[in-house]
Coordinates of C-alpha atoms and ligand atoms in Angstrom, one line a residue:
M1 CA -224.6 -26.2 -38.3
T2 CA -222.0 -26.6 -41.1
F3 CA -218.8 -24.6 -40.9
E4 CA -216.9 -23.9 -44.1
Y5 CA -213.8 -21.9 -44.6
G6 CA -211.6 -22.0 -47.7
E7 CA -209.9 -25.4 -47.7
F8 CA -211.9 -27.0 -44.9
S9 CA -215.4 -27.7 -43.7
F10 CA -216.9 -29.4 -40.6
A11 CA -220.5 -30.6 -40.2
S12 CA -220.7 -29.6 -36.6
K13 CA -218.8 -28.6 -33.4
D14 CA -219.0 -32.2 -32.3
E15 CA -217.1 -33.2 -35.4
V16 CA -214.4 -30.6 -34.7
L17 CA -214.0 -31.8 -31.2
A18 CA -213.9 -35.5 -32.2
K19 CA -211.3 -34.8 -34.9
A20 CA -209.3 -32.5 -32.6
R21 CA -209.2 -35.4 -30.2
E22 CA -208.2 -37.9 -32.9
F23 CA -205.7 -35.9 -34.9
W24 CA -204.5 -33.0 -32.7
N25 CA -204.4 -33.2 -28.9
P26 CA -206.7 -35.6 -27.0
G27 CA -205.5 -34.4 -23.6
K28 CA -206.2 -30.8 -24.2
T29 CA -209.5 -31.4 -26.0
D30 CA -210.8 -33.6 -23.2
F31 CA -209.6 -31.2 -20.5
W32 CA -211.6 -28.3 -21.7
V33 CA -214.7 -30.3 -22.4
E34 CA -214.6 -31.8 -18.9
A35 CA -213.9 -28.3 -17.4
G36 CA -217.2 -27.1 -18.9
V37 CA -215.4 -24.9 -21.4
P38 CA -215.9 -26.6 -24.8
L39 CA -214.7 -23.6 -26.7
V40 CA -213.9 -23.7 -30.4
I41 CA -213.0 -20.1 -31.3
D42 CA -214.4 -19.0 -34.6
R43 CA -214.9 -15.3 -35.3
R44 CA -212.9 -12.7 -33.3
E45 CA -212.9 -9.0 -33.2
E46 CA -212.0 -6.2 -30.7
Y47 CA -212.0 -7.9 -27.3
F48 CA -214.6 -10.5 -28.3
I49 CA -214.2 -14.1 -29.4
Y50 CA -217.1 -16.2 -30.7
D51 CA -217.5 -19.9 -30.1
M52 CA -218.5 -21.9 -33.1
S53 CA -222.0 -22.0 -31.7
G54 CA -222.1 -18.2 -32.2
R55 CA -221.9 -17.4 -28.5
R56 CA -219.9 -14.3 -27.8
L57 CA -217.3 -14.1 -25.1
L58 CA -215.5 -11.1 -23.7
D59 CA -211.8 -12.1 -23.7
V60 CA -209.8 -11.3 -20.6
H61 CA -207.4 -14.2 -21.0
L62 CA -205.9 -12.6 -24.1
N63 CA -203.5 -15.5 -24.3
G64 CA -201.3 -13.8 -21.7
G65 CA -201.4 -10.4 -23.3
T66 CA -201.0 -11.6 -26.9
Y67 CA -204.3 -9.7 -27.7
N68 CA -203.5 -6.7 -25.5
L69 CA -204.6 -4.4 -28.4
G70 CA -207.7 -6.6 -29.1
H71 CA -208.2 -9.3 -31.6
R72 CA -207.3 -8.4 -35.2
N73 CA -206.6 -4.8 -34.1
P74 CA -207.4 -2.8 -37.3
E75 CA -204.2 -0.8 -37.3
V76 CA -202.1 -3.9 -36.9
V77 CA -204.1 -5.8 -39.6
Q78 CA -203.6 -2.8 -41.9
A79 CA -199.9 -2.7 -41.3
V80 CA -199.3 -6.4 -41.7
G81 CA -201.7 -6.7 -44.7
A82 CA -200.0 -3.8 -46.5
A83 CA -196.5 -5.3 -45.7
M84 CA -197.5 -8.6 -47.3
A85 CA -197.3 -6.7 -50.7
H86 CA -193.6 -6.2 -50.1
F87 CA -192.2 -8.4 -47.4
D88 CA -192.4 -12.0 -46.4
I89 CA -190.6 -13.8 -43.5
G90 CA -187.2 -12.6 -44.9
N91 CA -183.9 -14.4 -44.8
H92 CA -182.7 -14.5 -41.2
H93 CA -179.0 -14.6 -42.2
F94 CA -178.9 -11.1 -43.6
P95 CA -179.4 -7.6 -42.2
S96 CA -182.9 -6.5 -43.0
L97 CA -184.9 -3.2 -43.2
A98 CA -187.7 -4.4 -40.9
R99 CA -185.5 -6.2 -38.3
T100 CA -183.2 -3.2 -38.0
A101 CA -186.0 -0.7 -37.7
L102 CA -187.7 -2.7 -35.0
A103 CA -184.4 -3.2 -33.1
E104 CA -183.8 0.5 -33.1
A105 CA -187.4 1.2 -31.9
L106 CA -187.0 -1.3 -29.1
V107 CA -183.7 0.1 -28.0
E108 CA -185.1 3.6 -28.0
T109 CA -187.9 2.7 -25.7
A110 CA -186.0 0.2 -23.5
P111 CA -184.8 0.7 -20.0
P112 CA -181.4 2.4 -20.1
G113 CA -178.4 0.3 -21.1
L114 CA -180.2 -2.3 -23.2
R115 CA -178.6 -1.7 -26.6
K116 CA -178.8 -4.9 -28.7
V117 CA -181.8 -6.9 -29.9
V118 CA -181.9 -10.7 -30.6
Y119 CA -185.1 -12.1 -32.1
G120 CA -187.0 -15.3 -31.6
S121 CA -190.3 -16.6 -32.8
G122 CA -191.9 -17.1 -29.4
G123 CA -191.4 -16.5 -25.7
G124 CA -189.7 -19.8 -24.9
E125 CA -187.2 -19.4 -27.6
A126 CA -186.5 -15.8 -26.4
I127 CA -185.9 -17.1 -22.9
D128 CA -183.5 -19.7 -24.3
I129 CA -181.6 -16.9 -26.1
A130 CA -181.5 -14.9 -22.8
L131 CA -180.1 -17.9 -20.9
K132 CA -177.5 -18.7 -23.6
T133 CA -176.5 -15.0 -23.6
A134 CA -176.1 -14.9 -19.8
R135 CA -174.0 -18.1 -19.9
H136 CA -171.8 -16.8 -22.6
A137 CA -171.3 -13.4 -20.8
T138 CA -170.5 -14.9 -17.4
G139 CA -168.9 -18.2 -18.4
K140 CA -171.2 -19.8 -15.8
R141 CA -173.9 -22.4 -16.3
R142 CA -176.4 -22.2 -13.4
I143 CA -179.7 -20.3 -13.8
V144 CA -181.8 -19.5 -10.8
S145 CA -185.6 -19.1 -11.1
V146 CA -188.5 -19.0 -8.8
I147 CA -190.6 -22.0 -7.7
K148 CA -193.8 -22.0 -9.8
A149 CA -192.3 -19.7 -12.3
Y150 CA -193.2 -20.1 -15.9
H151 CA -190.9 -19.2 -18.8
G152 CA -192.1 -21.5 -21.6
H153 CA -191.5 -25.0 -22.8
T154 CA -188.5 -24.9 -25.0
G155 CA -185.1 -26.6 -24.3
L156 CA -183.7 -24.4 -21.5
A157 CA -186.8 -22.5 -20.6
V158 CA -188.7 -25.6 -19.5
S159 CA -185.9 -26.5 -17.0
T160 CA -186.5 -23.2 -15.2
G161 CA -190.2 -24.0 -14.5
D162 CA -192.4 -26.4 -12.6
E163 CA -191.7 -30.1 -12.5
R164 CA -195.0 -30.8 -14.0
F165 CA -193.7 -29.8 -17.3
S166 CA -189.9 -30.5 -17.0
K167 CA -190.2 -34.1 -15.7
L168 CA -192.5 -35.1 -18.5
F169 CA -189.7 -34.9 -21.0
L170 CA -186.8 -35.6 -18.6
S171 CA -185.7 -32.0 -18.6
D172 CA -185.6 -31.4 -14.8
Q173 CA -182.0 -30.5 -14.0
P174 CA -181.9 -29.3 -10.4
E175 CA -178.2 -28.9 -10.4
D176 CA -178.0 -26.4 -13.2
F177 CA -181.5 -24.9 -12.6
P178 CA -182.0 -24.3 -8.9
H179 CA -185.4 -22.9 -7.9
V180 CA -186.0 -20.7 -4.9
P181 CA -189.2 -19.4 -3.2
F182 CA -190.7 -16.1 -4.5
N183 CA -190.3 -13.1 -2.2
D184 CA -187.5 -14.7 -0.2
L185 CA -184.3 -12.7 -0.4
A186 CA -182.5 -15.0 2.1
A187 CA -183.1 -18.0 -0.1
M188 CA -181.9 -16.0 -3.1
E189 CA -178.7 -15.0 -1.4
D190 CA -178.1 -18.6 -0.3
V191 CA -178.2 -19.8 -3.9
L192 CA -176.1 -17.0 -5.2
R193 CA -173.4 -17.0 -2.6
A194 CA -171.1 -19.5 -4.3
R195 CA -170.8 -17.1 -7.3
D196 CA -171.5 -19.9 -9.7
V197 CA -174.8 -18.5 -11.1
A198 CA -174.9 -17.0 -14.6
A199 CA -178.3 -15.3 -14.1
V200 CA -181.4 -14.9 -12.1
L201 CA -184.5 -15.2 -14.3
M202 CA -187.5 -13.4 -13.0
E203 CA -191.0 -12.7 -14.2
T204 CA -191.7 -9.2 -12.9
I205 CA -195.0 -10.7 -11.7
P206 CA -195.2 -14.5 -12.0
A207 CA -198.2 -15.0 -14.3
T208 CA -198.9 -18.8 -14.2
Y209 CA -198.5 -18.7 -10.4
G210 CA -201.5 -16.3 -10.3
F211 CA -199.7 -12.9 -10.3
P212 CA -198.5 -12.9 -6.7
L213 CA -197.1 -9.4 -6.3
P214 CA -193.4 -8.9 -5.4
E215 CA -193.1 -7.5 -1.9
P216 CA -191.9 -3.9 -1.8
G217 CA -188.1 -4.0 -2.3
Y218 CA -188.0 -7.7 -3.4
L219 CA -187.0 -7.3 -7.0
E220 CA -184.7 -4.4 -6.2
G221 CA -183.1 -6.7 -3.5
V222 CA -182.6 -9.5 -6.1
K223 CA -180.9 -7.1 -8.5
R224 CA -178.5 -6.0 -5.7
L225 CA -177.7 -9.6 -4.9
C226 CA -177.1 -10.2 -8.6
E227 CA -174.6 -7.4 -8.6
R228 CA -172.9 -8.6 -5.3
Y229 CA -172.5 -12.2 -6.6
D230 CA -171.7 -11.4 -10.3
A231 CA -174.9 -12.8 -11.8
L232 CA -177.0 -11.2 -14.5
Y233 CA -180.7 -10.2 -13.9
I234 CA -183.0 -11.3 -16.7
A235 CA -186.5 -9.7 -16.6
D236 CA -189.1 -11.9 -18.2
E237 CA -191.6 -9.2 -19.4
V238 CA -193.5 -11.6 -21.7
Q239 CA -196.7 -11.0 -19.7
T240 CA -196.0 -7.8 -17.8
G241 CA -194.5 -5.7 -20.7
L242 CA -196.2 -3.5 -23.3
M243 CA -198.0 -1.2 -21.0
R244 CA -200.0 -3.8 -19.0
T245 CA -198.7 -2.3 -15.7
G246 CA -199.2 1.3 -16.9
E247 CA -195.6 1.5 -18.0
L248 CA -194.1 0.1 -21.2
W249 CA -192.0 -2.3 -19.2
G250 CA -193.2 -3.3 -15.7
I251 CA -189.6 -3.6 -14.4
T252 CA -189.0 0.1 -14.7
K253 CA -191.5 0.7 -11.9
H254 CA -188.8 -0.9 -9.7
G255 CA -186.3 1.8 -10.6
F256 CA -183.6 -0.4 -12.1
A257 CA -182.7 -1.7 -15.5
P258 CA -182.2 -5.4 -16.0
D259 CA -179.2 -6.8 -17.9
I260 CA -181.5 -8.6 -20.2
L261 CA -185.2 -8.2 -20.9
V262 CA -187.4 -10.6 -22.7
T263 CA -190.6 -9.7 -24.6
G264 CA -193.0 -12.0 -26.5
K265 CA -196.8 -12.6 -26.9
G266 CA -198.2 -9.0 -27.2
I267 CA -195.3 -7.7 -29.3
S268 CA -196.8 -9.8 -32.1
G269 CA -199.9 -7.5 -32.1
G270 CA -201.7 -10.9 -32.0
M271 CA -201.1 -11.1 -35.8
Y272 CA -197.7 -12.5 -36.5
P273 CA -195.4 -14.5 -34.1
I274 CA -192.3 -12.7 -32.9
S275 CA -190.3 -12.3 -29.7
A276 CA -187.3 -10.3 -28.8
V277 CA -184.5 -10.2 -26.2
L278 CA -183.0 -6.9 -25.3
V279 CA -179.4 -7.2 -24.1
A280 CA -177.1 -4.8 -22.3
E281 CA -173.8 -4.2 -24.2
H282 CA -171.8 -5.9 -21.4
A283 CA -173.7 -9.1 -21.9
A284 CA -173.9 -9.0 -25.7
G285 CA -170.4 -10.2 -26.6
W286 CA -171.5 -13.3 -28.5
L287 CA -173.1 -11.2 -31.1
T288 CA -169.7 -10.0 -32.1
E289 CA -167.7 -13.1 -31.4
D290 CA -170.1 -15.3 -33.4
G291 CA -173.2 -13.6 -34.8
F292 CA -174.4 -17.0 -35.9
G293 CA -174.5 -18.2 -32.3
H294 CA -178.2 -18.4 -32.3
I295 CA -180.0 -19.2 -35.6
S296 CA -183.7 -19.2 -36.1
T297 CA -185.4 -19.2 -39.5
F298 CA -188.5 -17.6 -38.2
G299 CA -186.9 -15.5 -35.5
G300 CA -187.5 -11.9 -36.3
A301 CA -189.7 -12.7 -39.3
E302 CA -190.1 -9.5 -41.2
L303 CA -193.9 -9.5 -41.1
G304 CA -193.6 -10.0 -37.4
C305 CA -191.3 -7.0 -37.2
I306 CA -193.9 -4.9 -39.0
A307 CA -196.6 -6.1 -36.5
A308 CA -194.3 -5.3 -33.6
L309 CA -193.4 -1.8 -34.8
K310 CA -197.1 -0.9 -35.0
T311 CA -197.7 -2.5 -31.6
L312 CA -194.9 -0.6 -30.0
E313 CA -196.1 2.6 -31.5
I314 CA -199.6 2.1 -30.2
C315 CA -198.4 1.1 -26.7
N316 CA -196.2 4.2 -26.5
R317 CA -199.1 6.6 -27.3
P318 CA -199.8 8.9 -24.3
E319 CA -203.5 8.1 -24.7
T320 CA -202.8 4.4 -24.3
R321 CA -201.1 4.9 -21.0
S322 CA -204.0 7.0 -19.8
M323 CA -206.4 4.3 -20.9
V324 CA -204.6 1.7 -18.9
H325 CA -204.8 3.8 -15.8
Y326 CA -208.5 4.4 -16.4
I327 CA -209.3 0.8 -17.0
S328 CA -207.3 -0.4 -14.0
D329 CA -209.1 2.1 -11.7
L330 CA -212.5 1.2 -13.0
V331 CA -212.1 -2.6 -13.0
G332 CA -210.2 -2.6 -9.7
R333 CA -213.0 -0.5 -8.0
G334 CA -215.7 -2.8 -9.4
L335 CA -213.9 -5.9 -8.2
R336 CA -213.4 -4.5 -4.7
E337 CA -217.1 -3.9 -4.5
I338 CA -217.8 -7.5 -5.5
Q339 CA -215.2 -8.7 -3.0
A340 CA -217.1 -6.8 -0.3
D341 CA -220.1 -9.0 -1.0
Y342 CA -218.2 -12.3 -0.7
P343 CA -215.3 -11.7 1.7
D344 CA -215.3 -15.4 2.8
W345 CA -214.9 -16.6 -0.8
F346 CA -213.3 -13.9 -3.0
V347 CA -210.3 -13.4 -0.7
G348 CA -207.8 -11.4 -2.7
I349 CA -207.2 -9.1 -5.5
R350 CA -203.7 -8.8 -6.8
Q351 CA -203.3 -5.9 -9.1
N352 CA -200.7 -3.9 -11.0
G353 CA -202.4 -2.0 -13.8
V354 CA -204.4 -4.4 -15.9
V355 CA -202.4 -7.4 -14.6
L356 CA -204.9 -8.9 -12.2
G357 CA -205.1 -12.2 -10.1
L358 CA -208.4 -12.9 -8.3
E359 CA -207.9 -15.2 -5.3
F360 CA -210.7 -17.6 -4.1
D361 CA -210.9 -19.6 -0.9
H362 CA -210.9 -23.1 -2.4
P363 CA -208.1 -25.1 -3.8
Q364 CA -209.7 -25.2 -7.3
G365 CA -211.8 -22.0 -6.8
A366 CA -210.7 -20.3 -10.0
K367 CA -211.7 -23.2 -12.1
H368 CA -215.3 -22.8 -10.8
V369 CA -215.3 -19.1 -11.4
M370 CA -213.8 -19.7 -14.9
R371 CA -216.7 -21.9 -15.8
H372 CA -219.4 -19.6 -14.5
L373 CA -217.7 -16.7 -16.3
Y374 CA -217.8 -18.7 -19.5
E375 CA -221.5 -19.4 -19.0
N376 CA -221.9 -15.6 -18.4
G377 CA -220.1 -14.5 -21.6
V378 CA -216.5 -14.0 -20.3
W379 CA -213.4 -16.0 -21.1
A380 CA -210.8 -15.8 -18.3
I381 CA -208.4 -18.6 -17.4
F382 CA -207.4 -20.1 -14.0
S383 CA -203.7 -20.1 -13.0
T384 CA -202.3 -23.5 -13.9
L385 CA -199.8 -23.5 -11.0
D386 CA -202.2 -22.1 -8.4
P387 CA -205.8 -22.9 -9.4
R388 CA -207.2 -20.9 -6.5
V389 CA -206.3 -17.8 -8.5
L390 CA -208.0 -16.6 -11.7
Q391 CA -206.0 -14.6 -14.2
F392 CA -208.0 -11.6 -15.1
K393 CA -206.4 -9.6 -17.9
P394 CA -208.4 -6.8 -19.5
G395 CA -207.0 -5.4 -22.7
I396 CA -205.2 -2.1 -22.7
L397 CA -207.6 -0.4 -25.1
M398 CA -210.9 -1.8 -23.6
R399 CA -213.8 0.6 -23.9
P400 CA -215.3 1.9 -20.6
E401 CA -218.7 0.3 -21.4
L402 CA -216.9 -3.1 -21.9
C403 CA -215.1 -2.7 -18.6
E404 CA -218.4 -2.0 -16.8
D405 CA -220.0 -5.0 -18.5
L406 CA -217.1 -7.1 -17.5
V407 CA -217.4 -6.2 -13.9
D408 CA -221.2 -6.9 -14.0
R409 CA -220.6 -10.3 -15.4
A410 CA -217.8 -11.1 -13.0
G411 CA -220.1 -10.2 -10.1
V412 CA -222.7 -12.7 -11.3
A413 CA -220.2 -15.5 -12.0
I414 CA -218.3 -15.1 -8.7
G415 CA -221.6 -15.2 -6.8
K416 CA -222.8 -18.3 -8.7
A417 CA -219.4 -20.1 -8.1
R418 CA -219.7 -19.3 -4.4
A419 CA -223.2 -20.7 -4.2
E420 CA -222.1 -23.8 -6.0
I421 CA -219.2 -24.4 -3.6
R422 CA -220.6 -23.1 -0.4
G423 CA -224.3 -23.6 -1.0
A424 CA -226.8 -20.7 -1.4
G425 CA -225.9 -18.0 1.0
R426 CA -226.3 -14.3 1.0
P427 CA -227.7 -12.9 -2.3
S428 CA -225.1 -11.3 -4.5
R429 CA -224.9 -7.5 -5.0
A430 CA -226.0 -8.1 -8.6
A431 CA -229.3 -9.5 -7.4
H432 CA -230.1 -6.7 -4.9
S433 CA -228.5 -3.7 -6.8
G434 CA -230.4 -4.5 -10.0
R435 CA -227.2 -5.2 -12.0
R436 CA -228.1 -6.8 -15.3
V437 CA -227.6 -10.5 -15.2
P438 CA -226.0 -11.3 -18.5
A439 CA -227.5 -13.7 -20.9
Ligands
LIG1 C1 -193.9 -15.1 -18.4 C2 -193.8 -16.0 -19.6 N1 -192.6 -16.2 -20.2 C3 -192.5 -17.0 -21.3 C4 -193.5 -17.6 -21.9 C5 -193.4 -18.5 -23.0 O1 -193.9 -17.9 -24.2 P1 -194.3 -18.8 -25.4 O2 -195.6 -19.6 -25.1 O3 -194.6 -17.8 -26.5 O4 -193.2 -19.7 -25.7 C6 -194.8 -17.5 -21.3 C7 -196.0 -18.1 -21.9 O5 -197.0 -18.2 -21.3 C8 -195.0 -16.6 -20.2 O6 -196.1 -16.5 -19.6

C-alpha cells in the first residue's frame, strides 16, 4: 500500500517504521512495535484515529486531553482556518489582539484571584514559567512535588518528576526539588516546616501515576499548609482542566483557588500548540518589574490563541457540562458492570468525571489490557509510572452510542487480557450477555 501526501510518500507501513527508527526515534518506535501497538496514525476525525493500515481506533488516550473536543473538531478547524487569512504566529514582544482577548477570557473563567496570564507553547514550558514566577514572588528556590508526579520534560519541570526522566539528563536535584508521597499531609508539613519552599506543585489528579484520587481533604490540607508556611500552591491542570472533571477547572471542586494555575494540551483544541499560566496578582510581580523575564517566540502564538478561545467557549457551554456528566455516568456504570465480572483482575476504578484510571491486579496489567483494546478497536494508554493502571479518557463530547461501543469493547479486551494472564476462567459478561464482540 503506497501512502502519498503532498511532499512525501512511503511505499508501506514497514518503510515508515524502518525510517522512523533510522531518522527519528529508535527507542520509541521499537517500544510500540514490541508492545503490540505498531500504530502509525493516518486519518483522524471526531474521536477516531486510523492506523495506516486503515484500521479504525476509538481514541480514549486523547494525548492527555489534547483531543478533548475530538480530532480536528470542526468548529476549531473553522476558527483556525479562517484566522490563517489574517493572523500568523505574531510577534511575541508586542501586545496583540488575539493574546489579549484570550487572556481576558481565561481570567473571566478562572478561579477567583487569578488575574494575569503568561503564555507558553507547551505544558512543560508553562510549568517552568509557573516555577519561575513562584521563585520570584517568594524569593525562595525550593519546589515541592509529589513522588511519581509528571509535569513535563523541560528544564525545571523535569526536576519535579520521576528519576527515570530527570537522571537521564543529569537534571535530578533533590535539594531544590524535594518529592513527597501523595496523600500524605504529614510528609508535606515536614518538608514545608523550614519555610524555605517557594511552591508546592500539584496535579489535581496525578495523571501519569494512573489518576490516584486525592483523599477527601488532602488538597485542601496542602493549601492550608502552603498558607501556614508561606509557600504558593500551583495547580497543574494540564490533564484535569477544561471540563474533564465536569467543572472547567478540577481544582474548583476542592473549594479553593490556587495561587497559580497551569493549562496546556486541550487548550490547543488539538489544532495549534499553546499553553497558559494563570497567576494571582500577588505572585505576578515580575510582569511589571521586567515584562521580558520570560521570552518565548511561540508562546501565545496568535493562531494558538484563536484555537484556545474557541476551545474555551465550547468547554463553557452548559450543554458541554451536561454531556460530561452524562458520559461519566454511562461509562462509569458500564465499567462497574465489567468489574463485577472480573473482581480478581479488574480491581479498581478511579473516576472523577471523564478522568478515569482502571486498575488491574498485575504489575504490568494495563499494558496487556492496552494491547487487547488495540486489537479490539480502542486506543488507551497504560500509566507510565504505574503500569498496573490504564488511563481511560473519553472525550467530553463523545456521542452516547460511542460511549456504549467503548464499554462493549472494553469488556471484551479486559476479559481477554485476564484470560491471557490468568488462563481461561469464567466466561466474560460479553460472551453470556450477547454483547457484540468488536471486529
Ligand atoms: C499533568 C501534566 N503536566 C504537564 C505536562 C507537560 O506537557 P507537555 O508535554 O505539553 O510539555 C503533562 C504532559 O503529559 C502533564 O500530563
